[in-house]
Short mmCIF file of C-alpha atoms and ligand atoms in Angstrom, two decimals:
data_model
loop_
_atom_site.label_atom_id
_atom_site.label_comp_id
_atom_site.label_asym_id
_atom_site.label_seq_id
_atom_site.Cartn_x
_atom_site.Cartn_y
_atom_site.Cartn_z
CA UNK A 1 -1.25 63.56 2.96
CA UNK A 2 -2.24 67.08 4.50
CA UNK A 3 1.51 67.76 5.54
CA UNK A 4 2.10 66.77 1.84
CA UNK A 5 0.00 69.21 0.50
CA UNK A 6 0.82 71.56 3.02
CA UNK A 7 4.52 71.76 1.93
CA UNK A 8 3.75 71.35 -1.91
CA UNK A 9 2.05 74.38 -1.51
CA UNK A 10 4.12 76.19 0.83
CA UNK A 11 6.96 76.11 -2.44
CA UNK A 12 4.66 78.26 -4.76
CA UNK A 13 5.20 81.51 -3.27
CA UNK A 14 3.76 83.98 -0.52
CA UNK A 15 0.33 84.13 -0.22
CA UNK A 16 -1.92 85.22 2.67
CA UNK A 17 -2.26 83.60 6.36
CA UNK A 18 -3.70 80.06 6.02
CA UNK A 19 -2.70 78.62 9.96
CA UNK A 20 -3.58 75.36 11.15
CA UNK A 21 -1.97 74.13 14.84
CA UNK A 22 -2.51 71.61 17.58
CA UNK A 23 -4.55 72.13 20.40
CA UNK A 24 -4.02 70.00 23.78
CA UNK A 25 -7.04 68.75 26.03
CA UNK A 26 -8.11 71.64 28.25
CA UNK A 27 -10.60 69.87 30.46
CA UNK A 28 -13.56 67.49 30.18
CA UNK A 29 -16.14 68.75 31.79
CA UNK A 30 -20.31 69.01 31.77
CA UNK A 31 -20.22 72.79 30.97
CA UNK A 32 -21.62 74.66 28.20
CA UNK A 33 -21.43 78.42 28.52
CA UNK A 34 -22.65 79.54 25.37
CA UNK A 35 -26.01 77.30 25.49
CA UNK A 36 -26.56 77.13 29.29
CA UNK A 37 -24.53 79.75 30.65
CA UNK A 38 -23.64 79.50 34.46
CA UNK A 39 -24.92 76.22 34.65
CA UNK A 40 -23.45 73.23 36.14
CA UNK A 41 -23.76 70.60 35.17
CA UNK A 42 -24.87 71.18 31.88
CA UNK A 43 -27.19 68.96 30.19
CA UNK A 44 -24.28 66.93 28.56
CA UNK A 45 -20.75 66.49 28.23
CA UNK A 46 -18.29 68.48 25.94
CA UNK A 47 -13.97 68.16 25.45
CA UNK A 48 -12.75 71.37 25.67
CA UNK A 49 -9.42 73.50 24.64
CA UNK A 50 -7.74 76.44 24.69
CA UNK A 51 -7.56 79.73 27.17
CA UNK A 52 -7.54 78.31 31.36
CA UNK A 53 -9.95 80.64 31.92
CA UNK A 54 -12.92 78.11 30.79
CA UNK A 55 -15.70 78.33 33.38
CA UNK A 56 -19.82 77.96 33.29
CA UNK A 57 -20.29 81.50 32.76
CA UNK A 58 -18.60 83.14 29.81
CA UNK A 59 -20.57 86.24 28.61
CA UNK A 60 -18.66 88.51 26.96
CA UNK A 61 -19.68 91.64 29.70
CA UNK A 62 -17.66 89.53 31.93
CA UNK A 63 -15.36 87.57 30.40
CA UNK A 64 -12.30 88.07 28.42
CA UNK A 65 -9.94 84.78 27.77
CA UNK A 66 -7.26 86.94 26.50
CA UNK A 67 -7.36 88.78 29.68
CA UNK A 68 -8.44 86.08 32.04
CA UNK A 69 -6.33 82.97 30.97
CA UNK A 70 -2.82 82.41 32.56
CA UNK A 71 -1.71 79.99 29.64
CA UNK A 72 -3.49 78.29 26.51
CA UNK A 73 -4.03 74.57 25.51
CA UNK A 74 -3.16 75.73 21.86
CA UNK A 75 0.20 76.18 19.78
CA UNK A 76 -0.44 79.60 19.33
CA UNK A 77 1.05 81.69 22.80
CA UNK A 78 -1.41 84.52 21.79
CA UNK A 79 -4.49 82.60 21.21
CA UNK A 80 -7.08 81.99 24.74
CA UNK A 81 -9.89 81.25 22.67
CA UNK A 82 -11.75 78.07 23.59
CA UNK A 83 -13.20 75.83 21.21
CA UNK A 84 -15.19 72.45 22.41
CA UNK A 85 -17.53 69.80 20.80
CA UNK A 86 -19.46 66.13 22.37
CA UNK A 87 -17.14 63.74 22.81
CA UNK A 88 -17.53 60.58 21.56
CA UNK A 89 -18.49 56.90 23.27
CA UNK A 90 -18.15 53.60 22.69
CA UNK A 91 -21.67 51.42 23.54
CA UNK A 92 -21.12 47.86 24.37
CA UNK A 93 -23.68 45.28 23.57
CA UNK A 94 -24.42 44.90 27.12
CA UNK A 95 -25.58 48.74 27.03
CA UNK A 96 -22.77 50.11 29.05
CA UNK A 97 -20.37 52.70 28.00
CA UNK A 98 -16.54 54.08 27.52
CA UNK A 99 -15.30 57.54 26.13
CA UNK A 100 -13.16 56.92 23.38
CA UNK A 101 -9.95 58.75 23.79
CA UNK A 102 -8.57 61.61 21.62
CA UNK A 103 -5.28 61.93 19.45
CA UNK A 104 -3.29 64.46 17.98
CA UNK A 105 -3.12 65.24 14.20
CA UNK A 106 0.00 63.87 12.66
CA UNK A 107 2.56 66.41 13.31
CA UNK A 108 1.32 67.25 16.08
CA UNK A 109 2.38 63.59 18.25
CA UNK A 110 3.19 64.41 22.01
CA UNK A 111 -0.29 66.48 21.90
CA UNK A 112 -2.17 65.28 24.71
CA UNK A 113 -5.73 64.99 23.18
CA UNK A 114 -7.35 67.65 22.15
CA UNK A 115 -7.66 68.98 18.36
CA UNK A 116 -6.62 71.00 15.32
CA UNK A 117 -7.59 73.78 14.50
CA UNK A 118 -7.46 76.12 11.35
CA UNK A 119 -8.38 79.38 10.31
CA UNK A 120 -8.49 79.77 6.33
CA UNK A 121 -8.68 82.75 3.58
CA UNK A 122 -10.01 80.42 1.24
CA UNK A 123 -10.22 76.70 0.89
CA UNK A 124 -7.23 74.77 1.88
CA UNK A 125 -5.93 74.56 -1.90
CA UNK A 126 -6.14 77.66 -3.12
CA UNK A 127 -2.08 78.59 -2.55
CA UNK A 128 -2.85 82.20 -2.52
CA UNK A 129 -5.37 82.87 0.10
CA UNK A 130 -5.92 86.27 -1.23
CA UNK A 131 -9.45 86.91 -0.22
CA UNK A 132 -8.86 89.48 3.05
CA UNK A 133 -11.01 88.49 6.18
CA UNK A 134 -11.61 90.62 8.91
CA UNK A 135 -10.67 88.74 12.69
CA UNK A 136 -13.15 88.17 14.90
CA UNK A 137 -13.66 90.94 17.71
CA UNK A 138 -13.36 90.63 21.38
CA UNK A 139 -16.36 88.88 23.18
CA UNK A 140 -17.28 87.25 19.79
CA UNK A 141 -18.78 83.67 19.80
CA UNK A 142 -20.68 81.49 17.39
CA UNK A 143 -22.25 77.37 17.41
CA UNK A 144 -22.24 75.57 14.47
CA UNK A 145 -24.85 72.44 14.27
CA UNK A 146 -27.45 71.19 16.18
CA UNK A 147 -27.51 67.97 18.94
CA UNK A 148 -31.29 67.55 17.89
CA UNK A 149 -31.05 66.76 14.46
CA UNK A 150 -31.51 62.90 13.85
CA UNK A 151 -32.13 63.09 9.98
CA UNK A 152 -30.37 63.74 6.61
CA UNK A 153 -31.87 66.88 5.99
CA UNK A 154 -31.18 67.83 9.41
CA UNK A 155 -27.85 67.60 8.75
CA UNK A 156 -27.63 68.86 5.33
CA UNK A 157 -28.70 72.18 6.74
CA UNK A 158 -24.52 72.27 7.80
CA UNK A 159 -22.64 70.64 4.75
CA UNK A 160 -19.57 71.27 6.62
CA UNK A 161 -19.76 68.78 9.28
CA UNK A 162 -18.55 65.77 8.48
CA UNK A 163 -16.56 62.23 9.09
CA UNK A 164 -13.69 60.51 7.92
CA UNK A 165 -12.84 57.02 8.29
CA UNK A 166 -9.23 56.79 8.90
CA UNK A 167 -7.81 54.31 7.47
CA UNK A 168 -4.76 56.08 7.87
CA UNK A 169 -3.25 59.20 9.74
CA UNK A 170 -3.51 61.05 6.53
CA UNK A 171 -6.57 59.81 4.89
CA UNK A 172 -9.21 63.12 4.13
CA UNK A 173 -11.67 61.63 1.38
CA UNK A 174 -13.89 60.71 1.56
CA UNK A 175 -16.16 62.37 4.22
CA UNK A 176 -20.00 61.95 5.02
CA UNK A 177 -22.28 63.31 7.09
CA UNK A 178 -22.98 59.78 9.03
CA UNK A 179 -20.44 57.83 11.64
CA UNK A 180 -18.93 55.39 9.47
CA UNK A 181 -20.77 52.23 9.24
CA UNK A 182 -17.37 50.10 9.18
CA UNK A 183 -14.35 50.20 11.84
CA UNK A 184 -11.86 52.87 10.83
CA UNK A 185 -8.32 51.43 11.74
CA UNK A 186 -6.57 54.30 12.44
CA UNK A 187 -9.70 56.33 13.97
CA UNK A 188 -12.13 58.60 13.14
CA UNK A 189 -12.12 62.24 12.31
CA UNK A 190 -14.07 64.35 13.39
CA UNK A 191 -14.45 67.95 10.92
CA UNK A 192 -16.14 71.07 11.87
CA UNK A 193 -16.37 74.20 9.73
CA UNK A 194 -18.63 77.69 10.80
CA UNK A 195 -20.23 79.99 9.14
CA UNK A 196 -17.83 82.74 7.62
CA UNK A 197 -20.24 85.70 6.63
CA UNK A 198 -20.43 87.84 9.97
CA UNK A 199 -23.33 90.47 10.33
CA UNK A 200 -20.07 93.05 11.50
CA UNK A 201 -22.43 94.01 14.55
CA UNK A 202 -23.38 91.54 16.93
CA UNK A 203 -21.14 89.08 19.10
CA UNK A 204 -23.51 86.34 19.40
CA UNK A 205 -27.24 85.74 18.80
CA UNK A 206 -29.96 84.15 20.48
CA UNK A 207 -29.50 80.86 18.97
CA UNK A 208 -25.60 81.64 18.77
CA UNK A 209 -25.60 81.04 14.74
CA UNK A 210 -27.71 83.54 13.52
CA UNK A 211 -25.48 86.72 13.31
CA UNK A 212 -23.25 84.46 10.82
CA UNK A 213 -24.89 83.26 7.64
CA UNK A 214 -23.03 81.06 4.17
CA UNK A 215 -22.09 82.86 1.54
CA UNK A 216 -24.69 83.52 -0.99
CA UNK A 217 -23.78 80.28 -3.35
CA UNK A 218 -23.74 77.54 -1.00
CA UNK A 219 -20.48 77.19 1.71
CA UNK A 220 -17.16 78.75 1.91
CA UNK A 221 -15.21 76.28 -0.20
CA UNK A 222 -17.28 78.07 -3.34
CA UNK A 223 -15.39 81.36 -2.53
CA UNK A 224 -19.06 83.17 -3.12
CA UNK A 225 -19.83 86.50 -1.90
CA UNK A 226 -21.55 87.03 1.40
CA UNK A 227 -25.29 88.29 1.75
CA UNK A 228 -25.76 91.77 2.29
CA UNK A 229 -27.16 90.63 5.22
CA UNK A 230 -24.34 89.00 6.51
CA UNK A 231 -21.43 91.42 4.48
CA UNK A 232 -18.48 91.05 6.54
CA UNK A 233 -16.31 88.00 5.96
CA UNK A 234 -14.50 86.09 8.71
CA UNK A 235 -11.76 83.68 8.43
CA UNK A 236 -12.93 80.18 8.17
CA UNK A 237 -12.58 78.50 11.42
CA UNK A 238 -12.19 74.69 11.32
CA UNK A 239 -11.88 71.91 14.07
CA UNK A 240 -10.49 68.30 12.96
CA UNK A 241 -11.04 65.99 16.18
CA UNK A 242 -9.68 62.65 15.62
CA UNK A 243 -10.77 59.61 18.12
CA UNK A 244 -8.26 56.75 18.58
CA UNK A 245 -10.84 53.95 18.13
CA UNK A 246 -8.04 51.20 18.46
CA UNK A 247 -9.75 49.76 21.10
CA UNK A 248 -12.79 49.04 19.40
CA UNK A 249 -12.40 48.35 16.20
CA UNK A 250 -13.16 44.58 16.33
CA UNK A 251 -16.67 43.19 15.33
CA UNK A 252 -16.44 40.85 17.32
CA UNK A 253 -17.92 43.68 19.93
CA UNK A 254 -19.88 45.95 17.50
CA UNK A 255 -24.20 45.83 17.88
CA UNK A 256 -25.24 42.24 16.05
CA UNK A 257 -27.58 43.86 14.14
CA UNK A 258 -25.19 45.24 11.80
CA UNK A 259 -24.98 48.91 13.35
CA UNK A 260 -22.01 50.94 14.35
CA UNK A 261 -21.44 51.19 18.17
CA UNK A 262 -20.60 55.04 18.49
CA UNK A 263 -22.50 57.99 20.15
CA UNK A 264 -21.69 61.26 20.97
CA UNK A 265 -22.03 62.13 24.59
CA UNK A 266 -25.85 63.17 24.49
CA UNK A 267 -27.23 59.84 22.59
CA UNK A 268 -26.94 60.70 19.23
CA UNK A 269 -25.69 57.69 17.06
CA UNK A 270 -26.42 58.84 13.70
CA UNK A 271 -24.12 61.63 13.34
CA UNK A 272 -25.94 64.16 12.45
CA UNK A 273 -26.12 66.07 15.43
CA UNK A 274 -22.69 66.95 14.81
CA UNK A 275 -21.57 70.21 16.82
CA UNK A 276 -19.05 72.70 17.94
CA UNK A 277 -18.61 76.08 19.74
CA UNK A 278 -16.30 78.93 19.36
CA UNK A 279 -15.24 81.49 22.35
CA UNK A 280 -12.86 84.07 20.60
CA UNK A 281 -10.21 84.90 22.75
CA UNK A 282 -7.06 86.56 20.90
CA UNK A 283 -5.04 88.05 22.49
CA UNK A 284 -4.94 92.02 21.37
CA UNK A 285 -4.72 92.19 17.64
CA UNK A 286 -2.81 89.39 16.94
CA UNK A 287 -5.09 87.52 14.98
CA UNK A 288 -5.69 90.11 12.44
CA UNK A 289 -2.05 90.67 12.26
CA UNK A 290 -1.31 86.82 11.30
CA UNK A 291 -4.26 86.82 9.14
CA UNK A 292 -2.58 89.95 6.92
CA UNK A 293 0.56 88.22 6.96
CA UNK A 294 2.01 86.59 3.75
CA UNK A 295 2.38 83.33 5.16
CA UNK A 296 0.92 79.99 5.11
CA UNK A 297 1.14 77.29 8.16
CA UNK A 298 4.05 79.51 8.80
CA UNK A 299 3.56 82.94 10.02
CA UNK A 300 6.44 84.25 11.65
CA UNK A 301 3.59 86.68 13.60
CA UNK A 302 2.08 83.76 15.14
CA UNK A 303 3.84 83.17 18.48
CA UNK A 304 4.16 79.57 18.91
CA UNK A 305 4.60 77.59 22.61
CA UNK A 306 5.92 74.05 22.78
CA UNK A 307 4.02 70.62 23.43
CA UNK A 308 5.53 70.70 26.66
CA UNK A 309 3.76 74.51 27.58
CA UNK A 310 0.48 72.97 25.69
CA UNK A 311 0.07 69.98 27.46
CA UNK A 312 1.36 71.82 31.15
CA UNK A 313 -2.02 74.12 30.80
CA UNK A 314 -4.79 72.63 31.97
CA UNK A 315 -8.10 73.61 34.54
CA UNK A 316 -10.02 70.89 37.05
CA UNK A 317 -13.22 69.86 36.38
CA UNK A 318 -16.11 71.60 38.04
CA UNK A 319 -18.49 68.90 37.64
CA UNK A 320 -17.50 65.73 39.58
CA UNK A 321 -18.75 62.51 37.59
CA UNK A 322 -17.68 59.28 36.32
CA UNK A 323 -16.97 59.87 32.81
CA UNK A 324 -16.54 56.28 31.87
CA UNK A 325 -12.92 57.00 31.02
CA UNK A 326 -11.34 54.07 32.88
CA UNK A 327 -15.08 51.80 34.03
CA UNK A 328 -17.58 51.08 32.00
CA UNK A 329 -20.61 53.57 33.00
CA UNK A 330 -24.31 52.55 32.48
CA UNK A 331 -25.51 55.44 31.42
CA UNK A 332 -23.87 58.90 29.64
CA UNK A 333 -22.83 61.70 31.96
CA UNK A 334 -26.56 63.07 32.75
CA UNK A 335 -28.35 61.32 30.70
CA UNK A 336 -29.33 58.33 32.95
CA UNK A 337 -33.07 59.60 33.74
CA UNK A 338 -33.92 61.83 30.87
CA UNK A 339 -32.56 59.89 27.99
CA UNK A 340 -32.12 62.28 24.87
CA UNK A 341 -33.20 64.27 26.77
CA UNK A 342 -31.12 67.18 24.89
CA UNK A 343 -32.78 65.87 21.93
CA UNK A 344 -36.43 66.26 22.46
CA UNK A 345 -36.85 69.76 19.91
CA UNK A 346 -37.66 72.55 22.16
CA UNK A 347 -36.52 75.80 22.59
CA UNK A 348 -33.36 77.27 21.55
CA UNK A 349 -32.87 74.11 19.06
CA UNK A 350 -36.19 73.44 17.82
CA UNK A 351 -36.35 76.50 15.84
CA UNK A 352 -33.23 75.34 14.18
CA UNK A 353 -34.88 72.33 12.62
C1 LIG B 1 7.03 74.87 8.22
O1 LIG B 1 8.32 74.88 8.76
C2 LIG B 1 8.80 73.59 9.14
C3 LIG B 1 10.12 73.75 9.86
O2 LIG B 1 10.98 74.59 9.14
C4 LIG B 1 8.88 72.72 7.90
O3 LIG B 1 9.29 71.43 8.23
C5 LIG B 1 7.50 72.65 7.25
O4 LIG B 1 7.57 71.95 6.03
C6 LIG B 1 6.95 74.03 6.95
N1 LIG B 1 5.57 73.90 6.50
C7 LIG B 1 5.06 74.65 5.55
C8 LIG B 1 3.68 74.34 5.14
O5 LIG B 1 5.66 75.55 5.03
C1 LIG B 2 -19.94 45.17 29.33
O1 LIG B 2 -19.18 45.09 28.14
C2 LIG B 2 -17.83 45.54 28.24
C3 LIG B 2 -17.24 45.53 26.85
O2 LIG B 2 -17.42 44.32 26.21
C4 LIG B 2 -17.09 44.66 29.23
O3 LIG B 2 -15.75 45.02 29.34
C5 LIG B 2 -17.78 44.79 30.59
O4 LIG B 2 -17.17 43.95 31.52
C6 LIG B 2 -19.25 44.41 30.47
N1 LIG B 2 -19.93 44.72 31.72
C7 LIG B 2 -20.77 43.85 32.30
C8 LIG B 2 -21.40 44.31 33.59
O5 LIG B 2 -21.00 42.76 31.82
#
């Protein structure tokens, strides 16, 4: 349906940049340099893509992925950037656990894993993407979400995260801020969306969200201006990660008491602690370049690499673990003495409840 409205669109005329492209799996790995920089392992796990020069410490004195990487995960030849989220897992009613695999985006088959990404003007129907956004500068980075919140509210404090139940490659409506409660047959999607008012000064903040803010009225998709606080607006960066739940889709094996079986890699079976994390790593000025381009999905300024170049980049894992990708594993990837223990609110996340 998105490819639909894609090319319906594409026939009204030029407009400016709207690109959205497959990214490949990177690495899986129990790293999280934004949060716990240099640390490893990190206090859970994350799926990870883009620039191959992803490693435990990323600050931006140190670390450029334009300049760093050798070759990118993503569509995009210029684009090192990483971008990562939890990974999902199946629990079994005998407590033990599998990571349910990734998929690409239709369009996109061949992909090994990994996601797709987008970076908007303004919201995906507006044909003429007209409002101009400034790229994001070298060193930037920014989180969106929090793994501690359990509740509605919680979660309503980032009405762009959300789920869709598949029921096929090209159902998007509708979407809620909970896992869905019933087996989606062709998976479930996964859709992340950051902040897109930028304070214009500082790459990241102590609690990595803070030097972004939502427009004034409400999110993006309301085209509102941004806070004077916040006065610089940035292209709309958006993850879709779809999990191929094939394999456990049958009631038969979902909880007897009626709930759903899925939890993202720190605990969290509600949903709402929905996350995601953005390096920027561009290389040069190309993003700005494609963004000022009259062009949409299309951008003859984005240099594009094949399936084949995506899926042939790739890093090892620094963390050696079973991952429960091929045995069941009776407990999540460091979670089996402190359980939650990511979610107890302290620190960083607590003041973001
Ligand atoms: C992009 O180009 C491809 C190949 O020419 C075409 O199949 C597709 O419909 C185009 N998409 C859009 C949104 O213009
Ligand atoms: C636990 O459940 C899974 C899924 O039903 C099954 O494949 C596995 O063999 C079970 N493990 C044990 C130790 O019973």
């Amino acid at each position: 349906m998105i490819l639909g409205l894609l090319t319906a669109l594409a026939l009204v005329g030029p407009s400016h940049a709207l690109i959205r492209f497959g990214c490949s799996q990177l690495v899986v790995d129990r790293l999280d340099p934004l949060v716990e920089p240099g640390i490893a392992p990190s206090a859970h796990l994350h799926q990870i893509i883009g620039g191959n020069s992803f490693v435990p410490d990323m600050r931006p004195e140190t670390m450029d992925p334009a300049k760093l990487s050798t070759c990118t995960t993503c569509q995009p030849a210029d684009d090192f950037s990483n971008y990562w989220t939890a990974p999902i897992y199946f629990k079994a009613r005998n407590g033990t656990y599998k990571r349910v695999p990734q998929k690409p985006n239709s369009g996109f088959e061949g992909s090994n894993g990994g996601m797709t990404v987008y970076y908007m003007q303004a919201q995906l129907a507006d044909v003429a993407q007209k409002p101009k956004v400034k790229a994001f500068p070298p060193g930037f980075r920014m989180i969106i979400g929090s793994p501690i919140a359990d509740t509605r509210p919680q979660a309503d404090k980032y009405p762009q995260l959300t789920y869709t139940c598949l029921q096929t490659m090209g159902t998007r409506f509708p979407e809620t801020k909970n896992f869905p409660k019933k087996p989606c047959p062709a998976g479930i999607m996964v859709n992340l969306r950051f902040k897109t008012c930028w304070d214009g000064v500082n790459l990241d903040s102590p609690d990595h969200m803070s030097h972004l803010s939502y427009p004034e009225s409400g999110t993006f998709e309301n085209q509102g201006p941004c806070p004077a606080s916040h006065p610089v607006r940035v292209p709309q960066v958006m993850f879709e990660v779809i999990y191929e739940t094939k394999d456990f889709n049958d009631p038969a094996i979902w909880p007897e008491d009626g709930s759903q079986p899925f939890v993202y890699s720190f605990g969290d079976g509600t949903g709402y602690a929905n996350h995601g994390d953005y390096l920027f790593g561009w290389k040069d000025d190309s993003l700005q370049k494609i963004m000022d381009e009259e062009c949409f999905v299309n951008c003859t300024s984005m240099k594009t690499q094949s399936i084949e170049q995506m899926n042939a980049c790739s890093t090892t894992r620094k963390v050696n673990e079973d991952i429960g990708d091929d045995e069941w594993i009776t407990a999540l990837p460091g979670q089996a003495h402190t359980e939650h223990a990511i979610r107890e609110p302290k620190g960083l996340w607590a003041s973001l409840l």
